[in-house]
Coordinates of C-alpha atoms in Angstrom, one line a residue:
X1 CA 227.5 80.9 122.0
X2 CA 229.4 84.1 123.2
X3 CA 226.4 86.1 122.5
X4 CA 224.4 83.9 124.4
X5 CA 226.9 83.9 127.0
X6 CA 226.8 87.4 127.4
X7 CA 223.0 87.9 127.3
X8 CA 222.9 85.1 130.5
X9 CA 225.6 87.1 132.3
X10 CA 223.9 90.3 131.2
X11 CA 220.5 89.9 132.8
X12 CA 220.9 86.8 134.9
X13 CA 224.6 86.7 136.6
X14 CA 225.3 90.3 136.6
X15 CA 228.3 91.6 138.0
X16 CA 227.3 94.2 139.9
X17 CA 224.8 91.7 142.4
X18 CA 226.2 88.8 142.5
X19 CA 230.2 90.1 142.7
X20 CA 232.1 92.8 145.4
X21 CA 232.4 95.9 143.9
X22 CA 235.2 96.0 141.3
X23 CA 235.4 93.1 140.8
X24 CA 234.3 90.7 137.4
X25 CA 234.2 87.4 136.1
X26 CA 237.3 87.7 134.4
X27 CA 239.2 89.3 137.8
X28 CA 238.3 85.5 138.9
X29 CA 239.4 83.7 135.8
X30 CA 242.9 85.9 135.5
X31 CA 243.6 85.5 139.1
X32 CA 244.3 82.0 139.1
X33 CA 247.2 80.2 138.1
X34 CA 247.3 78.5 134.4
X35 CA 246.2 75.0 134.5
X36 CA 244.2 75.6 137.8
X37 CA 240.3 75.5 137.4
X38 CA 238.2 78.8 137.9
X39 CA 234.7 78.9 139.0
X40 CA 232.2 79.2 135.9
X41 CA 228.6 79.9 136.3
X42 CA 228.2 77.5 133.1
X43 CA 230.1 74.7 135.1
X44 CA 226.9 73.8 136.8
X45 CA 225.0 73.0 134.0
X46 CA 226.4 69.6 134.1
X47 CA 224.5 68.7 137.3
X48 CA 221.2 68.7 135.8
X49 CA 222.3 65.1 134.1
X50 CA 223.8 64.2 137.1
X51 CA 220.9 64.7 139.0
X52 CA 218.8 62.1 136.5
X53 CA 221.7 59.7 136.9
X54 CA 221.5 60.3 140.6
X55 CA 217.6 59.2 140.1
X56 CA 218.5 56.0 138.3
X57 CA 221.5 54.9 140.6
X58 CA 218.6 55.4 143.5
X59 CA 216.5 53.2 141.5
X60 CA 218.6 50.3 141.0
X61 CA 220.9 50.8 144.6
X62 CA 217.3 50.3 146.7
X63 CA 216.1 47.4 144.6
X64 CA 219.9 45.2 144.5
X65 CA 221.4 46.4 147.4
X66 CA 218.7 48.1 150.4
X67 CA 216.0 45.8 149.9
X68 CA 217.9 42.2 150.2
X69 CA 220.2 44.6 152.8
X70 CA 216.6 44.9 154.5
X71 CA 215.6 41.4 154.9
X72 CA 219.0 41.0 156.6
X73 CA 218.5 42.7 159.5
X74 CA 214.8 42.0 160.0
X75 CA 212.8 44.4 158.4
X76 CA 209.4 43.7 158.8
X77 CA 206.0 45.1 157.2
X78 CA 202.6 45.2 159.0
X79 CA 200.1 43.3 157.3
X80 CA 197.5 46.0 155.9
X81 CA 193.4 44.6 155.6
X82 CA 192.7 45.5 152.0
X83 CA 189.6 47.7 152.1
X84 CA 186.3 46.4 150.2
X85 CA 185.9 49.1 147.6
X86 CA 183.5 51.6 147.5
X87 CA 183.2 54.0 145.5
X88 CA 182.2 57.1 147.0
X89 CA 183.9 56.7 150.1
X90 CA 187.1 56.3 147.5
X91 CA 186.1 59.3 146.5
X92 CA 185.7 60.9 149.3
X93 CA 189.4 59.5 150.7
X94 CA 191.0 61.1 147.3
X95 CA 189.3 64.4 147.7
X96 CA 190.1 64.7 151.5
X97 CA 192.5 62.6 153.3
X98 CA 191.6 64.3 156.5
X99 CA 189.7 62.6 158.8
X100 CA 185.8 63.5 158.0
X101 CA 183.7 65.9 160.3
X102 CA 180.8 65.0 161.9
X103 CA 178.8 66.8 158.9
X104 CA 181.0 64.7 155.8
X105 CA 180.2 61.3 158.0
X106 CA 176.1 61.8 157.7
X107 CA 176.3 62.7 154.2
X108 CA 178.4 59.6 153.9
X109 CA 175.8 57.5 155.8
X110 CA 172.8 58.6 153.7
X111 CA 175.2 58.2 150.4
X112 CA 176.5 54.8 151.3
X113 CA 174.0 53.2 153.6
X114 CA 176.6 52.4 156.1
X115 CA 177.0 53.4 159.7
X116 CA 179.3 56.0 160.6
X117 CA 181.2 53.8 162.6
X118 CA 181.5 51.5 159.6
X119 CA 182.5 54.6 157.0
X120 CA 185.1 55.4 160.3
X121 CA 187.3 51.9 159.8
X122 CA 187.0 51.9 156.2
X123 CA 188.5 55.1 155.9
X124 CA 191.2 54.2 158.7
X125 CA 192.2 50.5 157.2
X126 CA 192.2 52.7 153.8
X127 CA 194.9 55.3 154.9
X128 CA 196.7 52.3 156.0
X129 CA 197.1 50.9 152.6
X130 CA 199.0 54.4 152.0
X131 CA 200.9 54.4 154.2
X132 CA 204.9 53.7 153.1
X133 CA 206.2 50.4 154.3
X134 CA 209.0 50.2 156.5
X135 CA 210.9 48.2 154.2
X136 CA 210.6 51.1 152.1
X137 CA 211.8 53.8 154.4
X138 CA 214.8 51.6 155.3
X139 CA 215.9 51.9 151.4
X140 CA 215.4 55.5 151.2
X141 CA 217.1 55.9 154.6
X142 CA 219.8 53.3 153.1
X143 CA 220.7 55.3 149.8
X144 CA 220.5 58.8 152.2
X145 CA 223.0 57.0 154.3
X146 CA 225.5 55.4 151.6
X147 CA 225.8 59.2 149.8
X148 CA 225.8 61.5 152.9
X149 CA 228.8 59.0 154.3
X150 CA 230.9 59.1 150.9
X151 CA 230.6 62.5 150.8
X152 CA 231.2 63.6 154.0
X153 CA 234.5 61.3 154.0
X154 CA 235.3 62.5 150.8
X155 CA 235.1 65.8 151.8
X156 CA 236.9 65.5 155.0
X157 CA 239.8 64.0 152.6
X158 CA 240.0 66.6 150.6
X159 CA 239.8 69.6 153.4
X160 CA 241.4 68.4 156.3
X161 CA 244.9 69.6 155.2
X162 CA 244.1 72.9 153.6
X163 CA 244.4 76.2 155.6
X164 CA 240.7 77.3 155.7
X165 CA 240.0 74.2 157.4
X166 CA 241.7 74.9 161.0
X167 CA 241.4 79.1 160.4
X168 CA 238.0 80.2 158.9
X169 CA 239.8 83.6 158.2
X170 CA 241.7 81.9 155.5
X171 CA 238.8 81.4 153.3
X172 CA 238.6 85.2 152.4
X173 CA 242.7 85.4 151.9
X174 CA 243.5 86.3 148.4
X175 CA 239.2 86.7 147.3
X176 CA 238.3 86.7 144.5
X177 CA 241.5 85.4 143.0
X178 CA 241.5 82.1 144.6
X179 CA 241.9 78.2 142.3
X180 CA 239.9 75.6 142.8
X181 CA 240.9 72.0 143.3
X182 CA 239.8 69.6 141.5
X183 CA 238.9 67.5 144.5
X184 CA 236.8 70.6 145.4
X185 CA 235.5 71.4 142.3
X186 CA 233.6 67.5 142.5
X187 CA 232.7 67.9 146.2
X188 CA 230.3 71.1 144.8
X189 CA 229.0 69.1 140.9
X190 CA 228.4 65.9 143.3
X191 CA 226.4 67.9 146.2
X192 CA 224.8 70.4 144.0
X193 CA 223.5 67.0 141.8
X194 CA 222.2 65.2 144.6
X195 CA 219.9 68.1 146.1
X196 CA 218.7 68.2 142.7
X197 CA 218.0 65.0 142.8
X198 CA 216.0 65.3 146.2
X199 CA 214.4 68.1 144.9
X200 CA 212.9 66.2 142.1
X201 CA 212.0 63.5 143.8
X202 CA 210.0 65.1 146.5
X203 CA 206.3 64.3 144.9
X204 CA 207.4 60.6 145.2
X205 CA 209.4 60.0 148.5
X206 CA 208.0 59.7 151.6
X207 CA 206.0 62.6 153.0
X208 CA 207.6 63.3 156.7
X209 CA 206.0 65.9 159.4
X210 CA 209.2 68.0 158.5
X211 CA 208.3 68.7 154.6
X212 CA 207.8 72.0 154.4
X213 CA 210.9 72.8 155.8
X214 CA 212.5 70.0 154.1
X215 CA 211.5 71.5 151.0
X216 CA 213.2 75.2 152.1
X217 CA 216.1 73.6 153.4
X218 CA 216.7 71.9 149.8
X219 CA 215.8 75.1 148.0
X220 CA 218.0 77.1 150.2
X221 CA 220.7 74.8 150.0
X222 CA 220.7 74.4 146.0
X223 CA 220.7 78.5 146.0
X224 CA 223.5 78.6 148.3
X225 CA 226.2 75.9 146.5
X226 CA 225.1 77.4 143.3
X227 CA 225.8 81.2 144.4
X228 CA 228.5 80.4 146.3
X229 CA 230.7 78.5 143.5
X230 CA 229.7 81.4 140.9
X231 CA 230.9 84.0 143.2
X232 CA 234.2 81.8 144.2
X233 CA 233.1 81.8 147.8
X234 CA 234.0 77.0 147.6
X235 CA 235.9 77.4 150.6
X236 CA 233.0 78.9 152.9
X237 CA 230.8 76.7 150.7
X238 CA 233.1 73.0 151.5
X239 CA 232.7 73.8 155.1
X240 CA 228.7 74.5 154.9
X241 CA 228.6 70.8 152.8
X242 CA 231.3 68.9 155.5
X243 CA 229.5 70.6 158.6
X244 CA 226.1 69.6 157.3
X245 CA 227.4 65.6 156.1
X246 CA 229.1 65.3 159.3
X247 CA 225.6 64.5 160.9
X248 CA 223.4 63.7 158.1
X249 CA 224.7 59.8 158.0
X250 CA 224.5 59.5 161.4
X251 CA 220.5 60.0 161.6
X252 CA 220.2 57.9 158.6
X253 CA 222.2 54.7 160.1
X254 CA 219.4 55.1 163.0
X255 CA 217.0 55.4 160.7
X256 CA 218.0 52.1 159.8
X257 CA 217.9 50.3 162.7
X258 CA 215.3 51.4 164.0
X259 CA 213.3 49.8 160.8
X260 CA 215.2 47.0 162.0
X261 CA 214.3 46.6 165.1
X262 CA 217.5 46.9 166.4
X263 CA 216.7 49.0 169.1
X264 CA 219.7 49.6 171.3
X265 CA 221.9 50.6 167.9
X266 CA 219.4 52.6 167.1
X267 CA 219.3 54.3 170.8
X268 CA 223.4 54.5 170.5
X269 CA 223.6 56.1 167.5
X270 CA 220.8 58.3 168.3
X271 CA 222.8 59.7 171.0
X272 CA 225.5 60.5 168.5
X273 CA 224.1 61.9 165.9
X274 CA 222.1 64.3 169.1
X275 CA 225.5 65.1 170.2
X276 CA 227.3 66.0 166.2
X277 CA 224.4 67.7 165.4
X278 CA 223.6 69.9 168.3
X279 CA 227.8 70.9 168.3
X280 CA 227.8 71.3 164.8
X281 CA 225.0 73.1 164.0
X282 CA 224.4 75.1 167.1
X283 CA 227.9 75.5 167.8
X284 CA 230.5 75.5 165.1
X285 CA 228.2 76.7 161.9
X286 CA 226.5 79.7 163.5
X287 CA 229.7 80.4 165.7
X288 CA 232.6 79.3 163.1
X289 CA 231.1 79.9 159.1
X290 CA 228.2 81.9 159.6
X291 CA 230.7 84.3 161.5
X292 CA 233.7 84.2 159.2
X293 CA 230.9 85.2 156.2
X294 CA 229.5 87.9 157.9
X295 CA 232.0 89.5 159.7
X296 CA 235.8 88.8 158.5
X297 CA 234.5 88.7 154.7
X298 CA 234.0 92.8 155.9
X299 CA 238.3 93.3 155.9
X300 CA 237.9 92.5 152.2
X301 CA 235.1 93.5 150.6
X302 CA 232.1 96.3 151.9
X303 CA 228.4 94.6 152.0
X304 CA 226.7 94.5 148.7
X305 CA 223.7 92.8 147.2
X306 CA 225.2 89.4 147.0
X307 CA 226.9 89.6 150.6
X308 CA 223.4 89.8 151.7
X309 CA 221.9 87.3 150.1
X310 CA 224.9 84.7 151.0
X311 CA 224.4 85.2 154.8
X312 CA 220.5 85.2 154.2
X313 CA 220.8 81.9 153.2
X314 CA 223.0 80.9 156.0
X315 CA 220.2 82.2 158.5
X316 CA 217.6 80.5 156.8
X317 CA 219.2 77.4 157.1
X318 CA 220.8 78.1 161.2
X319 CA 217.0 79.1 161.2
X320 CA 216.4 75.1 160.3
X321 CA 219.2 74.1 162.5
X322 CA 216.9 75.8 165.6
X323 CA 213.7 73.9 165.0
X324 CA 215.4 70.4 164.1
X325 CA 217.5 70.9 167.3
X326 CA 213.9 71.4 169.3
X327 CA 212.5 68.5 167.7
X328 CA 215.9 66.5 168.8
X329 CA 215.8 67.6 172.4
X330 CA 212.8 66.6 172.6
X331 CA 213.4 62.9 171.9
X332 CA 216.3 63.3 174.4
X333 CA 213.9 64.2 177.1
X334 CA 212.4 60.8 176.2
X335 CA 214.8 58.6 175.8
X336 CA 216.2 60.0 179.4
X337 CA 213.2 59.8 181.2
X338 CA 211.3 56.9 179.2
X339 CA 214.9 54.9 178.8
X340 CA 214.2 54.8 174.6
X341 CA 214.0 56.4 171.2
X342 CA 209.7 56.4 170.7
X343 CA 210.0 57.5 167.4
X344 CA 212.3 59.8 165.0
X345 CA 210.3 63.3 165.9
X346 CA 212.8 64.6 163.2
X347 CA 211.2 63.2 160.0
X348 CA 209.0 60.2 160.7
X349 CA 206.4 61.1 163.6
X350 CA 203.7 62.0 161.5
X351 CA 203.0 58.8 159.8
X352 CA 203.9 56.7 162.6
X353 CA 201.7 59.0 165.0
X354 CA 198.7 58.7 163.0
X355 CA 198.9 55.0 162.1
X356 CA 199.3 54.2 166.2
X357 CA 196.3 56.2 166.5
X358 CA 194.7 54.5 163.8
X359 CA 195.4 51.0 165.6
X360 CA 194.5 52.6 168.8
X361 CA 191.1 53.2 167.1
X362 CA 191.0 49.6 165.9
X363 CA 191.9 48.5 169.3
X364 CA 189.4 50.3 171.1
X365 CA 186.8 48.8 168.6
X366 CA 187.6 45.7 169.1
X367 CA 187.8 46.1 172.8
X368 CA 184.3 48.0 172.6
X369 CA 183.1 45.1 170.6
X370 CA 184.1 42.9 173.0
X371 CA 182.8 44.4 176.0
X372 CA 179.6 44.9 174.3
X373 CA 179.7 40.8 173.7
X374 CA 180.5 40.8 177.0
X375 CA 177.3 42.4 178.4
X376 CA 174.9 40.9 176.3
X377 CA 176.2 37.0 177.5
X378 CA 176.0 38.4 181.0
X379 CA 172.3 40.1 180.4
X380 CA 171.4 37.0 178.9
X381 CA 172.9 35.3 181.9
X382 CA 171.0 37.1 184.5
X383 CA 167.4 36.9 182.2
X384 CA 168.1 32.8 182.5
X385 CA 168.3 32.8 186.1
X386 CA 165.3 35.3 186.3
X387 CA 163.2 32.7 184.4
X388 CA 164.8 30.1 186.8
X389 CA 163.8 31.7 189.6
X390 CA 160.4 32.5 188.2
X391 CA 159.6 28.8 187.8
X392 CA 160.9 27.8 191.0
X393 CA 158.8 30.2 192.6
X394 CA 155.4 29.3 191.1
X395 CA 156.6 25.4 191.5
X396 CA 156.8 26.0 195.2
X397 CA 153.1 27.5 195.2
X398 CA 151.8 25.0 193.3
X399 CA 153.3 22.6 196.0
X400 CA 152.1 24.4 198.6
X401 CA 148.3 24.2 197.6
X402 CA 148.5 20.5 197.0
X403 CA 146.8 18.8 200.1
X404 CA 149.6 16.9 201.7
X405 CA 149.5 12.8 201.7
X406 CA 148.1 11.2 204.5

């Protein structure tokens, strides 16, 4: 096991990268008082589990508790038509969920013997039958919500009355020889597991118009609280976890309600989590914790390889912070000038986007349809009264020519 130890520490967690110059592992383990708990690199191995049991307490939490939670405050589903099947056009759908070309629709039609406006609805009312159910975005909202506010009280328990907390510069007093509370130690396994989690269950949840940088944002986070406990750097890394919780429940409880229907909560917490978020993340992580890491970590230590790759990780994320904060304005602009929340631009436009589109497509069928109903009753209208007046005409002649009755 030592050997092993010392191979992984060798050519995975060397010193020299990931630590200031002169200082080791053991510098960190000495440093702190007897009894007190040191950060090691093999402590983390435990949230791999964790992350499975998170997994399994999703499973059960959505079915028991969001989903008869979700019939309590209204949550309704759209009835979706079931498509007749077809087998090409399923096909088709699997290879290339885009909507076809003009090109892929007259293949289609010579293929399937259907018109193209025909292979057009099928393939609409079949993405339908895709797409997620609100009922099941309120439970993954629900379980997002119920985690992001334990931890973020948790955390503010646990920080509120230690020095870092009200001065930043406190966080590099003493480094690398610094303990770590037990209370803090949990705040890291418990966070670190449930990115992990969210990580592993990306193939599976709900596909937003923010994936891509959901995905970075979970990878960059994971490489941050990992790093950032090995190197002893938990009381930078609590404040990154409190600042980023302080928010994250907030747009999940909107989530809610707006799944609900509840849309004046919705609107009202909206507004709140617009105003946390754009303060904390604009304001106090860029101005407060990015700073303190980039610029008073400098009185202790000089910049080396794993100074850089800290605040690289910080960037990419205030990098995040930027483009969410975009997408958030711009649902301000609505909901000042239109009066209401249209839609969560954050996470959830794409799907909704594309399905109103889709039943704008239906819609403007059906009207089409009806208009051309329409016409023809009014064509057929206007022949009747041209035969009418046809055979008046010639019986008017034909009285004309009769001699007239003495």
């Amino acid at each position: 096991m030592n050997r092993l130890e010392e191979v992984v520490n060798q050519w995975i967690w060397r010193q020299d990268f990931w630590l200031p110059p002169g200082v080791t592992w053991k510098d960190i383990a000495e440093g702190t008082a007897e009894g007190s708990r040191h950060p090691v690199p093999r402590d983390l191995l435990i949230c791999l589990p964790l992350a499975l049991g998170f997994i399994a307490l999703r499973f059960v939490f959505e079915r028991v508790v969001a989903l008869p939670l979700s019939r309590r405050l209204g949550v309704r589903d759209r009835v979706r038509v079931r498509v007749t099947p077809v087998p090409k056009l399923e096909a088709f759908y699997l290879q290339n969920k885009q909507r076809p070309s003009q090109n892929d629709l007259l293949v289609l039609e010579k293929h399937c013997r259907l018109s193209q406006r025909q292979i057009q609805t099928w393939l609409r009312q079949r993405r339908n039958q895709d797409r997620p159910s609100n009922t099941r975005k309120f439970c993954e909202a629900s379980w997002r919500f119920v985690f992001y506010l334990i931890a973020f009280s948790a955390g503010l328990v646990s920080l509120v009355h230690t020095p870092w907390f009200w001065d930043h510069r406190e966080c590099w007093r003493g480094y690398p020889r610094q303990a770590v509370a037990e209370a803090q130690y949990w705040y890291y396994i418990v966070e670190l597991s449930f990115y992990l989690s969210l990580l592993l269950c990306v193939s599976v949840d709900i596909k937003r118009k923010d994936f891509k940088e959901q995905i970075i944002h979970h990878i960059a986070t994971i490489f941050l609280i990992a790093f950032s406990y090995c190197a002893n750097y938990v009381r930078v890394g609590t404040l990154v976890m409190l600042v980023h919780d302080s928010s994250d429940f907030l747009l999940e409880s909107a989530k809610m309600f707006n799944y609900g229907g509840w849309r004046k909560t919705c609107d009202a917490l909206f507004v709140i989590f617009a105003a946390v978020f754009l303060v904390t993340r604009l304001v106090v992580f860029p101005c407060r914790i990015v700073y303190t890491a980039v610029m008073d970590s400098l009185d202790v230590f000089p910049p080396y390889p794993g100074y850089y790759f800290l605040n690289g990780l910080l960037l990419v994320l205030q990098a995040l912070h930027v483009f969410w904060a975009w997408l958030i304005l711009r649902m301000v602009h609505k909901f000042v000038f239109l009066g209401k929340v249209e839609r969560d631009e954050r996470s959830d436009e794409e799907s909704e986007a594309d399905e109103e589109e889709d039943d704008a497509g239906g819609e403007e069928e059906s009207s089409w349809e009806q208009k051309k109903g329409a016409l023809n009753s009014k064509l057929a209208s206007l022949a009747n009264n041209c035969v009418l007046s046809n055979l008046t005409n010639q019986r008017r002649k034909m009285n004309s020519r009769m001699p007239k009755a003495r």
